[in-house]
Amino acid sequence: MVIQMQWNPYPHHAFLLPNQTHHHRYSPILLYLNPHFPNFSLICTTAYTATTHSISFCCSCIPTKPEALTQEFSSSKPTPSLSSSRSGRSLIRSKMVGVDPYVLWTFFVSLFGFVLLFVLRGRNKDYASTKRKTKKNLLQDQAKSSSDADFQAGIGSGTDIIVVGAGVAGSALAHTLAKEGRLVHVIERDLTEPDRIVGELLQPGGYLKLIELGLEDCVEKIDAQKIFGYALFKDGKKTRLSYPLESFHTEVAGRSFHNGRFVQRLREKAATHPNVKMEQGTVTSLLEENGTIKGVQYKTKGGQQLEAFAPLTIVCDGCFSNLRRALCEPKVEVPSCFVGLILEHCQLPFGNHGHVILADPSPILFYPISNTEVRCLVDVPGQRVPSIANGAMANHLKTMVAPQVPSELRDAFVAAIDKGNIRTMPNRSMPANPLPTPGALLMGDAFNMRHPLTGGGMTVALSDIVVLRDLLKPLHDLKDAASLCKYLESFYTLRKPVASTINTLAGALYKVFTASPDEARTEMRQACFDYLSLGGVFSTGPVALLSGLNPRPLSLVLHFFAVAVYGVGRLVLPFPSPKRLWISARLILSAAGIIFPIIKAEGVRQMFFPATISATYRAPPPPNEGNQDDTIKKA
């Protein structure tokens, strides 16, 4: 009910009045200012709701000033005023009890505290639930987080591996390690589509590694062409060499494509994995502390100098690497340069085959890179090539090279020269000569290169990634740099069967296929063509080695000297002469002079006697449980 008063004994106070009646069921009376009524209107409340006695008992308990009091009760039914009521209501003479205004604020603060405690209690339950999860579940939860902000929180603290470079090797490596649960930070100088004239032919052995890594879909939707073998041309003769693919699935074959399209597909595959952060920036140096690589210093696209840290840094920045000198002893050779052209709308003599023309002075390559384009690579010995700007290169191609091109391709070859899109690329060769360094590793062309004549570079890189993945798989903690470096020494031996076979064959074939004034070398070149033309094991054996399907260095050496012996037989049969015997001896010496230096650079023990190298059997370092827990917490 509402009481209107013209006198307020205690302004700005509520009134809590004791119940003067003798009914135990009556509750105390609370009066407080009602802002919706004029003057001193008060709200009178009591827990007692009986219709009888309610007005009389409430009014009897209100302190009044009789000479100035008028009261009016508001209810659903009209009631008489207080002045006219003579029902013997007594006025209370006791003092009124005032209520402190801070009581209400205390009530609200207490309510807020209760709500806060309730919320915190719920969060504590969530935290306890999360803490009970196993380490495996934590890593799985991390793998499901795909936002860049979530990964950024881990950079510098939870990053497992930094990969410098996002070419074929770097992108494939980042995706492979991310699938193993590693946090990978990739830093690439230029993330736009590269435009190169090499790295366009993937051998069947490389395609099998691509399948093993789960990246075979990266050769789809880029107009890649299947390659089933080679066609070899010399002095108007030709022979076809097919890959020995009978025991493989029908999809297994070589693939040729635009290098930039393939690289972009690999980058997309890596960048979409939640454990990979791919960033554009130029790595300027490796960060070293007490002989251990701790990370890298790099400049972002916007010019900002930043640092990134991780237990392991893998450098895959390509053939022009500026970081390899800290991690290996590079001995780079440039035996020749490739001059690249694209022939359009022409038909190759052997469809879906690579074509090698044994021209003078060095080979010419043709292979399809799309449905309508054929790549032509003209090898020019030495490091100097005719100038493109003044037209010397176009003149050289038309006068010296075009007459040696098969007639089916000659018109398209000349048209490509006239179109003017001529590119050059130095062919580099560098044997693997690592300097094992705690906290860092070299891979790809930054670590090992061979002449691109056989198109084996990507096969070696993908094979190396498989070896490294298998070595890192049992390791949960990469923080012990010294132990990790010692353990990874086995990588350099385990990679040798594939790498040394392809490297040796590429170097040896280029020297054999290059024209020479030496009669012994000329005989060796002819003997190689004739040996491969025999068919059967004489062609499938070398082609299996070249394609990465048979990574056996000993088999390579046997086939190479079989070619030399075959050449001697051609010379001395049916009737030897002193001159032919002399040429035969020089031919054997020439063959030895070609292959033995390559074998020496690759490592005789690692190629033929890997069982004698203790690093081959090196066990993984024991896990450091403390560091492992820290790593998972940060992740």
XYZ file of C-alpha atoms in Angstrom:
635
model
C 0.000 0.000 0.000
C 1.033 3.655 -0.387
C 1.060 6.130 2.485
C 1.276 9.874 1.810
C 2.906 11.937 4.557
C 3.615 15.636 4.858
C 6.253 15.080 7.480
C 9.375 12.943 7.260
C 11.298 12.667 10.507
C 14.442 11.239 8.810
C 14.857 12.445 5.219
C 16.553 10.075 2.715
C 16.124 7.085 5.040
C 14.083 3.910 4.863
C 12.167 2.856 7.968
C 12.282 -0.600 9.487
C 9.587 -0.776 12.189
C 9.086 -3.474 14.759
C 5.728 -5.228 14.830
C 3.917 -4.126 17.978
C 1.131 -6.676 17.725
C 1.118 -9.932 19.614
C 0.584 -12.052 16.562
C 3.706 -14.144 15.991
C 2.888 -14.469 12.316
C 3.261 -10.746 11.712
C 6.514 -9.601 10.068
C 8.397 -6.294 10.542
C 7.218 -3.283 8.555
C 9.467 -1.654 5.890
C 8.764 1.875 4.666
C 10.807 3.580 1.937
C 10.487 6.611 -0.295
C 8.415 6.113 -3.413
C 9.805 8.287 -6.272
C 6.565 7.952 -8.251
C 4.410 9.775 -5.673
C 4.666 13.460 -4.623
C 5.571 14.886 -1.257
C 6.562 12.213 1.249
C 4.730 9.263 -0.216
C 6.030 6.010 1.277
C 5.631 2.354 0.371
C 4.532 0.235 3.291
C 5.217 -3.498 3.050
C 4.710 -6.433 5.368
C 4.694 -10.151 4.858
C 1.283 -10.398 6.559
C -1.425 -10.390 3.876
C -4.651 -11.060 5.744
C -7.384 -8.557 4.961
C -8.436 -8.256 8.591
C -6.124 -6.318 10.924
C -3.762 -5.355 8.078
C -4.599 -1.661 8.005
C -5.028 -1.288 11.729
C -1.812 -3.016 12.635
C 0.266 -1.197 9.999
C -1.017 2.216 10.945
C -0.474 1.610 14.606
C 3.194 1.000 14.005
C 3.982 4.179 12.017
C 5.597 7.066 13.941
C 3.610 10.238 13.373
C 3.410 13.900 14.276
C -0.304 14.122 15.120
C -0.771 17.758 14.376
C 0.587 17.477 10.853
C -0.299 13.948 9.753
C -2.599 13.032 6.918
C -2.536 9.522 5.542
C -4.136 7.987 2.525
C -4.220 4.333 1.766
C -4.263 3.229 -1.834
C -5.797 -0.106 -2.496
C -8.208 -1.825 -4.800
C -11.070 -0.573 -2.607
C -11.503 2.945 -1.066
C -10.583 3.112 2.649
C -11.296 5.858 5.185
C -8.555 8.327 6.037
C -6.524 8.040 9.157
C -7.967 11.253 10.738
C -11.550 9.972 10.628
C -10.728 6.537 12.003
C -11.499 6.204 15.696
C -10.890 2.536 16.129
C -8.572 3.098 19.096
C -5.366 2.883 17.158
C -2.476 3.667 19.438
C 0.506 5.571 18.299
C 3.942 4.105 18.802
C 6.098 6.123 21.133
C 9.320 4.185 20.522
C 12.153 5.525 18.465
C 12.273 4.725 14.748
C 15.114 2.537 13.568
C 16.866 4.055 10.446
C 18.458 1.869 7.734
C 21.939 2.871 6.391
C 21.819 3.550 2.602
C 25.010 1.470 2.096
C 23.060 -1.653 3.003
C 21.567 -1.770 -0.478
C 24.974 -1.354 -2.122
C 26.325 -4.122 0.078
C 23.510 -6.348 -1.138
C 24.297 -5.713 -4.793
C 28.051 -6.195 -4.281
C 27.368 -9.495 -2.545
C 25.146 -10.586 -5.413
C 27.858 -9.673 -7.932
C 30.446 -11.627 -5.948
C 28.208 -14.670 -5.892
C 27.781 -14.567 -9.690
C 31.552 -14.108 -10.195
C 32.349 -17.083 -7.969
C 29.851 -19.191 -9.925
C 31.536 -18.297 -13.253
C 35.027 -18.953 -11.928
C 33.912 -22.293 -10.564
C 32.771 -23.293 -14.060
C 36.090 -22.255 -15.568
C 37.998 -24.233 -12.968
C 36.019 -27.296 -13.995
C 36.978 -26.714 -17.655
C 40.639 -26.271 -16.712
C 40.647 -29.474 -14.674
C 39.019 -31.306 -17.562
C 41.644 -30.003 -20.016
C 44.474 -30.914 -17.683
C 43.302 -34.515 -17.599
C 43.656 -34.868 -21.368
C 46.512 -37.008 -22.630
C 49.441 -35.520 -24.544
C 48.219 -37.175 -27.720
C 44.831 -35.475 -27.425
C 46.492 -32.116 -26.893
C 48.480 -32.492 -30.109
C 45.344 -33.559 -31.966
C 43.457 -30.526 -30.669
C 46.326 -28.344 -31.827
C 46.228 -29.901 -35.302
C 42.539 -29.013 -35.598
C 43.197 -25.299 -35.003
C 43.591 -23.688 -38.419
C 43.502 -19.983 -37.619
C 46.592 -17.893 -38.186
C 46.112 -16.199 -34.820
C 46.298 -19.513 -32.986
C 49.512 -20.437 -34.780
C 50.987 -16.957 -34.214
C 50.665 -17.487 -30.485
C 53.023 -20.444 -30.832
C 55.667 -18.767 -32.994
C 58.865 -18.288 -31.047
C 57.713 -20.577 -28.242
C 55.993 -23.619 -29.739
C 57.422 -23.734 -33.268
C 59.175 -27.036 -33.844
C 60.835 -26.450 -37.219
C 61.657 -23.455 -39.405
C 61.833 -24.172 -43.131
C 63.688 -21.612 -45.217
C 62.337 -21.678 -48.761
C 59.039 -22.874 -50.233
C 60.084 -24.454 -53.506
C 59.489 -28.109 -54.311
C 61.614 -29.350 -51.401
C 60.551 -26.747 -48.826
C 56.802 -26.952 -49.489
C 56.721 -30.755 -49.593
C 58.834 -30.932 -46.436
C 56.616 -28.466 -44.543
C 53.453 -30.398 -45.359
C 55.061 -33.731 -44.493
C 56.335 -32.579 -41.100
C 53.053 -30.828 -40.312
C 51.215 -34.116 -40.874
C 53.492 -35.634 -38.234
C 52.216 -33.088 -35.685
C 55.061 -30.569 -35.931
C 54.495 -26.817 -35.916
C 56.289 -25.559 -39.026
C 57.115 -21.947 -39.884
C 57.945 -21.528 -43.589
C 59.705 -18.361 -44.765
C 59.853 -17.867 -48.540
C 61.452 -14.937 -50.360
C 58.769 -14.698 -53.057
C 55.404 -16.445 -52.887
C 54.344 -15.490 -56.405
C 54.341 -18.236 -59.029
C 57.929 -18.943 -60.127
C 58.839 -18.979 -63.812
C 61.694 -21.442 -64.408
C 62.825 -23.533 -67.362
C 64.064 -26.463 -65.247
C 62.367 -28.640 -62.659
C 59.645 -29.553 -65.125
C 60.124 -33.333 -65.366
C 59.337 -35.642 -62.459
C 60.601 -39.177 -62.918
C 58.422 -42.192 -61.990
C 60.565 -42.786 -58.894
C 59.803 -39.243 -57.800
C 56.100 -39.751 -58.436
C 56.165 -42.813 -56.175
C 57.719 -40.670 -53.432
C 55.018 -38.076 -54.038
C 52.414 -40.781 -53.420
C 54.243 -41.889 -50.270
C 54.082 -38.316 -48.964
C 50.397 -37.935 -49.828
C 51.059 -35.187 -52.397
C 50.136 -36.942 -55.638
C 47.159 -34.620 -56.140
C 49.602 -31.738 -56.638
C 50.232 -32.897 -60.225
C 46.511 -32.686 -60.951
C 44.722 -29.648 -62.393
C 47.971 -28.202 -63.790
C 47.721 -29.817 -67.241
C 50.569 -32.203 -66.377
C 51.516 -34.781 -69.013
C 52.338 -38.428 -68.375
C 55.799 -39.538 -69.511
C 56.433 -43.216 -70.272
C 60.056 -43.139 -71.393
C 62.617 -41.515 -73.671
C 63.383 -41.350 -77.356
C 67.057 -41.117 -78.293
C 68.259 -39.541 -81.578
C 71.746 -39.634 -83.099
C 72.888 -39.014 -86.660
C 69.459 -39.695 -88.149
C 68.909 -42.866 -86.072
C 66.435 -43.118 -83.230
C 65.450 -45.583 -80.556
C 62.761 -45.637 -77.862
C 63.507 -46.430 -74.230
C 60.470 -47.215 -72.061
C 60.231 -47.074 -68.274
C 59.892 -50.560 -66.724
C 56.430 -49.874 -65.253
C 54.860 -53.300 -65.745
C 54.759 -54.093 -62.009
C 53.244 -50.746 -60.996
C 49.775 -49.242 -61.000
C 48.650 -47.644 -64.259
C 48.881 -44.133 -62.760
C 52.595 -44.576 -62.032
C 54.591 -42.782 -64.721
C 56.704 -39.719 -65.126
C 55.047 -36.294 -65.077
C 56.021 -33.145 -66.969
C 54.477 -29.727 -66.277
C 55.099 -26.029 -65.791
C 57.373 -25.807 -62.769
C 55.584 -22.767 -61.347
C 52.184 -24.461 -61.397
C 53.538 -27.478 -59.555
C 55.271 -25.342 -56.932
C 52.112 -23.314 -56.307
C 50.078 -26.479 -55.813
C 52.614 -27.705 -53.259
C 52.538 -24.338 -51.484
C 48.746 -24.350 -51.333
C 48.775 -27.866 -49.933
C 51.268 -26.879 -47.242
C 49.735 -23.492 -46.388
C 46.262 -24.943 -45.817
C 47.532 -27.343 -43.171
C 46.733 -25.946 -39.694
C 50.246 -26.720 -38.410
C 51.960 -24.629 -41.102
C 52.494 -20.876 -41.135
C 53.785 -19.695 -44.502
C 55.227 -16.199 -44.581
C 56.870 -14.106 -47.269
C 60.236 -12.805 -46.168
C 63.941 -12.897 -46.971
C 66.127 -14.783 -44.505
C 69.322 -12.788 -44.107
C 71.208 -14.939 -41.603
C 71.109 -17.870 -39.218
C 71.024 -17.076 -35.488
C 73.832 -18.931 -33.748
C 74.595 -19.296 -30.064
C 77.563 -21.332 -28.795
C 77.806 -23.221 -32.077
C 74.092 -24.090 -32.184
C 71.608 -22.639 -34.667
C 68.677 -21.191 -32.716
C 66.659 -19.737 -35.582
C 66.828 -17.165 -38.359
C 66.768 -13.446 -38.881
C 64.602 -12.309 -41.771
C 63.106 -9.243 -43.390
C 59.385 -9.231 -44.055
C 57.732 -8.066 -47.252
C 57.117 -4.718 -45.567
C 60.803 -4.297 -44.674
C 60.516 -5.146 -40.979
C 63.453 -7.019 -39.422
C 62.253 -10.008 -37.372
C 63.674 -13.085 -35.713
C 62.183 -16.566 -35.551
C 63.300 -19.352 -33.228
C 62.873 -23.125 -33.327
C 64.801 -26.221 -32.176
C 65.514 -27.196 -35.807
C 66.035 -24.998 -38.875
C 65.996 -26.667 -42.304
C 67.430 -24.633 -45.172
C 65.840 -25.340 -48.569
C 66.471 -22.036 -50.347
C 67.515 -23.496 -53.703
C 70.530 -23.504 -55.968
C 71.334 -19.837 -55.253
C 71.358 -20.376 -51.471
C 73.145 -17.700 -49.458
C 72.993 -19.757 -46.236
C 74.667 -22.999 -47.327
C 78.211 -21.843 -46.558
C 77.498 -22.053 -42.829
C 76.258 -25.638 -43.126
C 78.422 -27.302 -45.810
C 81.543 -26.940 -47.905
C 80.084 -26.054 -51.303
C 81.989 -27.012 -54.427
C 79.723 -25.706 -57.151
C 80.539 -26.392 -60.789
C 78.770 -24.901 -63.809
C 79.523 -27.261 -66.725
C 76.971 -25.702 -69.078
C 73.878 -23.555 -69.474
C 70.409 -24.407 -70.720
C 68.721 -22.198 -73.300
C 64.963 -22.616 -72.977
C 62.197 -22.252 -75.568
C 58.516 -23.242 -75.685
C 57.259 -24.832 -78.909
C 53.527 -24.440 -79.425
C 51.060 -26.716 -81.206
C 53.581 -29.255 -82.450
C 53.563 -33.043 -82.391
C 56.474 -34.933 -80.892
C 57.731 -38.000 -82.853
C 56.969 -40.190 -79.808
C 53.981 -39.055 -77.807
C 54.312 -38.813 -74.007
C 58.058 -39.333 -74.174
C 61.057 -37.193 -73.462
C 63.342 -36.691 -76.465
C 67.134 -36.503 -76.262
C 69.047 -35.479 -79.399
C 72.770 -36.236 -79.226
C 73.725 -33.087 -81.086
C 77.040 -31.370 -81.556
C 78.441 -30.182 -79.216
C 75.915 -31.205 -76.510
C 72.414 -32.648 -76.100
C 69.065 -31.039 -76.924
C 65.964 -31.982 -74.925
C 62.270 -31.914 -75.841
C 59.352 -32.918 -73.629
C 55.699 -31.827 -73.309
C 54.691 -29.534 -70.438
C 51.007 -29.113 -71.372
C 48.535 -30.241 -74.002
C 49.746 -27.585 -76.444
C 53.313 -26.786 -75.323
C 56.649 -28.554 -75.670
C 59.682 -27.484 -73.706
C 62.973 -27.314 -75.586
C 66.259 -27.088 -73.702
C 69.446 -26.538 -75.689
C 72.598 -27.295 -73.740
C 75.453 -24.830 -74.332
C 78.764 -25.984 -72.787
C 80.612 -23.546 -70.558
C 79.412 -20.638 -68.457
C 79.190 -18.074 -71.255
C 76.342 -18.084 -73.752
C 75.682 -15.862 -76.769
C 73.884 -12.630 -75.932
C 70.111 -12.608 -76.268
C 69.864 -8.822 -76.419
C 71.954 -8.307 -79.562
C 70.483 -11.274 -81.436
C 73.583 -13.491 -81.193
C 71.640 -16.197 -79.381
C 68.861 -16.323 -81.996
C 71.465 -16.531 -84.758
C 73.302 -19.352 -82.952
C 70.093 -21.348 -82.495
C 69.048 -20.979 -86.135
C 72.404 -21.716 -87.727
C 74.018 -24.239 -85.363
C 71.147 -25.945 -83.550
C 68.130 -25.962 -85.883
C 69.772 -28.204 -88.553
C 70.266 -30.899 -85.872
C 66.657 -30.799 -84.655
C 64.392 -33.623 -85.968
C 62.503 -32.519 -89.067
C 59.135 -32.994 -87.313
C 60.063 -30.251 -84.827
C 62.235 -27.929 -86.896
C 59.549 -25.472 -88.057
C 58.108 -25.125 -84.561
C 61.648 -24.655 -83.223
C 62.380 -21.776 -85.611
C 58.972 -20.208 -84.876
C 59.765 -20.251 -81.145
C 63.080 -18.480 -81.824
C 61.295 -15.815 -83.879
C 58.764 -15.314 -81.103
C 61.684 -14.183 -78.967
C 60.864 -15.699 -75.564
C 64.342 -17.146 -75.025
C 65.446 -17.961 -71.477
C 68.780 -19.125 -70.046
C 69.693 -21.006 -66.888
C 73.116 -22.138 -65.612
C 73.374 -25.865 -64.918
C 74.969 -26.356 -61.533
C 76.500 -29.437 -60.004
C 77.423 -29.729 -56.315
C 78.089 -32.953 -54.384
C 76.729 -33.240 -50.858
C 79.489 -32.236 -48.439
C 77.726 -31.369 -45.169
C 79.100 -29.804 -42.017
C 76.831 -31.296 -39.315
C 75.661 -28.332 -37.250
C 73.456 -28.582 -34.141
C 70.049 -27.043 -34.772
C 70.229 -26.915 -38.596
C 70.037 -29.089 -41.699
C 70.423 -28.547 -45.457
C 68.110 -30.047 -48.068
C 67.174 -29.718 -51.724
C 69.325 -27.863 -54.237
C 70.894 -25.881 -51.395
C 72.488 -29.151 -50.286
C 73.047 -31.263 -53.381
C 72.814 -30.619 -57.143
C 73.449 -32.588 -60.302
C 73.232 -31.827 -64.019
C 69.522 -31.531 -64.943
C 69.939 -33.643 -68.097
C 68.198 -36.627 -66.490
C 65.563 -34.630 -64.617
C 66.381 -36.295 -61.301
C 66.553 -33.302 -58.956
C 62.972 -33.463 -57.668
C 63.196 -37.228 -57.236
C 66.252 -36.824 -54.976
C 64.582 -34.045 -52.967
C 61.372 -36.018 -52.377
C 63.350 -39.124 -51.465
C 65.352 -37.099 -48.925
C 62.101 -35.858 -47.367
C 60.892 -39.435 -46.898
C 64.182 -40.368 -45.203
C 64.072 -37.334 -42.884
C 60.409 -37.912 -42.025
C 61.135 -41.471 -40.977
C 64.105 -40.391 -38.873
C 62.140 -37.682 -37.034
C 59.008 -39.778 -36.547
C 60.035 -41.403 -33.222
C 61.250 -38.087 -31.752
C 58.857 -36.131 -29.554
C 61.375 -33.531 -28.459
C 63.810 -31.704 -30.748
C 65.329 -29.391 -28.132
C 68.508 -31.374 -27.456
C 70.366 -29.954 -30.463
C 73.609 -31.844 -29.890
C 71.949 -35.258 -29.616
C 69.664 -34.504 -32.565
C 72.621 -33.470 -34.729
C 74.485 -36.664 -33.911
C 71.392 -38.756 -34.611
C 70.728 -37.051 -37.971
C 74.191 -37.955 -39.242
C 72.546 -41.171 -40.402
C 70.481 -39.077 -42.828
C 73.557 -38.516 -44.990
C 74.081 -42.262 -45.370
C 70.465 -43.382 -45.673
C 69.834 -40.977 -48.562
C 72.737 -42.300 -50.619
C 71.118 -45.183 -52.558
C 68.754 -42.849 -54.434
C 70.819 -39.672 -54.390
C 74.187 -41.148 -55.400
C 72.653 -43.275 -58.174
C 70.888 -40.337 -59.801
C 73.776 -37.930 -59.201
C 76.370 -40.273 -60.667
C 74.250 -41.191 -63.654
C 73.455 -37.555 -64.442
C 77.106 -36.498 -64.352
C 78.325 -39.522 -66.285
C 75.656 -39.351 -68.993
C 76.260 -35.664 -69.616
C 79.963 -36.267 -70.179
C 79.289 -39.265 -72.396
C 76.602 -37.477 -74.443
C 78.739 -34.370 -75.013
C 80.712 -34.416 -78.279
C 84.489 -34.466 -77.983
C 87.428 -34.381 -80.424
C 88.913 -37.330 -78.519
C 88.383 -40.557 -80.540
C 87.975 -42.619 -77.373
C 85.190 -40.324 -76.102
C 83.531 -40.383 -79.515
C 83.564 -44.187 -79.481
C 82.146 -44.172 -75.958
C 79.277 -41.938 -77.080
C 78.452 -44.211 -80.010
C 78.750 -47.302 -77.834
C 76.258 -45.838 -75.330
C 73.676 -45.190 -78.066
C 74.120 -48.673 -79.522
C 74.038 -50.362 -76.091
C 70.723 -48.694 -75.203
C 69.341 -49.599 -78.630
C 69.827 -53.304 -77.931
C 66.615 -53.372 -75.878
C 65.803 -55.794 -73.087
C 67.919 -55.532 -69.973
C 70.407 -53.315 -71.848
C 67.837 -50.516 -72.040
C 65.493 -51.204 -69.111
C 68.398 -51.485 -66.660
C 69.875 -48.002 -67.298
C 66.392 -46.448 -67.646
C 65.332 -47.949 -64.296
C 68.395 -46.317 -62.733
C 67.720 -42.983 -64.420
C 64.041 -42.970 -63.381
C 64.716 -43.673 -59.710
C 62.985 -47.063 -59.837
C 66.202 -48.973 -59.128
C 68.380 -46.988 -56.716
C 71.416 -49.292 -56.737
C 74.815 -47.659 -57.255
C 76.523 -50.994 -57.934
C 74.088 -51.743 -60.751
C 74.905 -48.335 -62.234
C 78.641 -48.995 -62.222
C 78.149 -52.407 -63.822
C 76.012 -50.980 -66.632
C 78.436 -48.108 -67.190
C 81.445 -50.370 -67.640
C 79.311 -52.767 -69.698
C 78.888 -49.873 -72.137
C 82.664 -49.388 -72.176
C 83.275 -53.112 -72.782
C 80.632 -53.082 -75.510
C 82.499 -50.192 -77.134
C 85.769 -52.149 -76.977
C 84.057 -55.111 -78.612
C 82.875 -52.919 -81.457
C 86.466 -51.784 -81.993
C 88.394 -55.066 -81.788
C 85.924 -57.346 -83.547
C 86.168 -59.044 -85.933
C 89.867 -58.202 -86.465
C 91.724 -55.902 -84.062
C 94.369 -53.472 -85.231
C 97.043 -51.708 -83.169
C 95.181 -48.408 -83.535
C 91.885 -49.906 -82.460
C 93.519 -51.650 -79.514
C 94.996 -48.312 -78.467
C 91.613 -46.581 -78.769
C 90.033 -49.421 -76.801
C 92.491 -48.962 -73.932
C 91.886 -45.236 -73.922
C 88.132 -45.857 -73.978
C 88.347 -47.902 -70.763
C 90.562 -45.253 -69.172
C 88.159 -42.535 -70.320
C 85.197 -44.366 -68.784
C 87.086 -44.717 -65.511
C 88.076 -41.039 -65.669
C 84.403 -40.079 -66.014
C 82.798 -42.147 -63.280
C 85.441 -42.528 -60.577
C 85.705 -38.802 -59.711
C 81.916 -38.670 -59.370
C 81.920 -41.729 -57.112
C 84.705 -40.225 -55.017
C 82.738 -37.013 -54.553
C 79.649 -38.992 -53.530
C 81.595 -41.151 -51.076
C 82.760 -44.692 -51.807
C 81.850 -46.095 -48.374
C 78.451 -44.437 -48.321
C 77.617 -45.655 -51.835
C 78.856 -49.235 -51.708
C 79.536 -50.096 -48.059
C 76.942 -48.243 -45.954
C 76.918 -51.113 -43.444
C 80.413 -50.059 -42.348
C 79.209 -46.606 -41.253
C 78.145 -46.568 -37.616
C 75.728 -43.665 -38.131
C 73.516 -45.964 -40.208
C 72.488 -47.811 -37.039
C 72.294 -44.809 -34.726
C 69.306 -45.033 -32.398
C 67.091 -42.017 -31.637
C 68.151 -40.006 -28.588
C 66.195 -40.851 -25.419
C 63.205 -38.551 -24.858
C 63.559 -35.752 -22.340
C 60.288 -35.969 -20.465
C 60.581 -32.509 -18.945
C 61.173 -30.796 -22.231
C 58.469 -32.895 -23.849
C 55.900 -31.730 -21.309
C 56.949 -28.106 -21.766
C 56.647 -28.380 -25.528
C 53.152 -29.833 -25.349
C 52.013 -27.198 -22.851
C 53.201 -24.424 -25.140
C 51.497 -26.054 -28.087
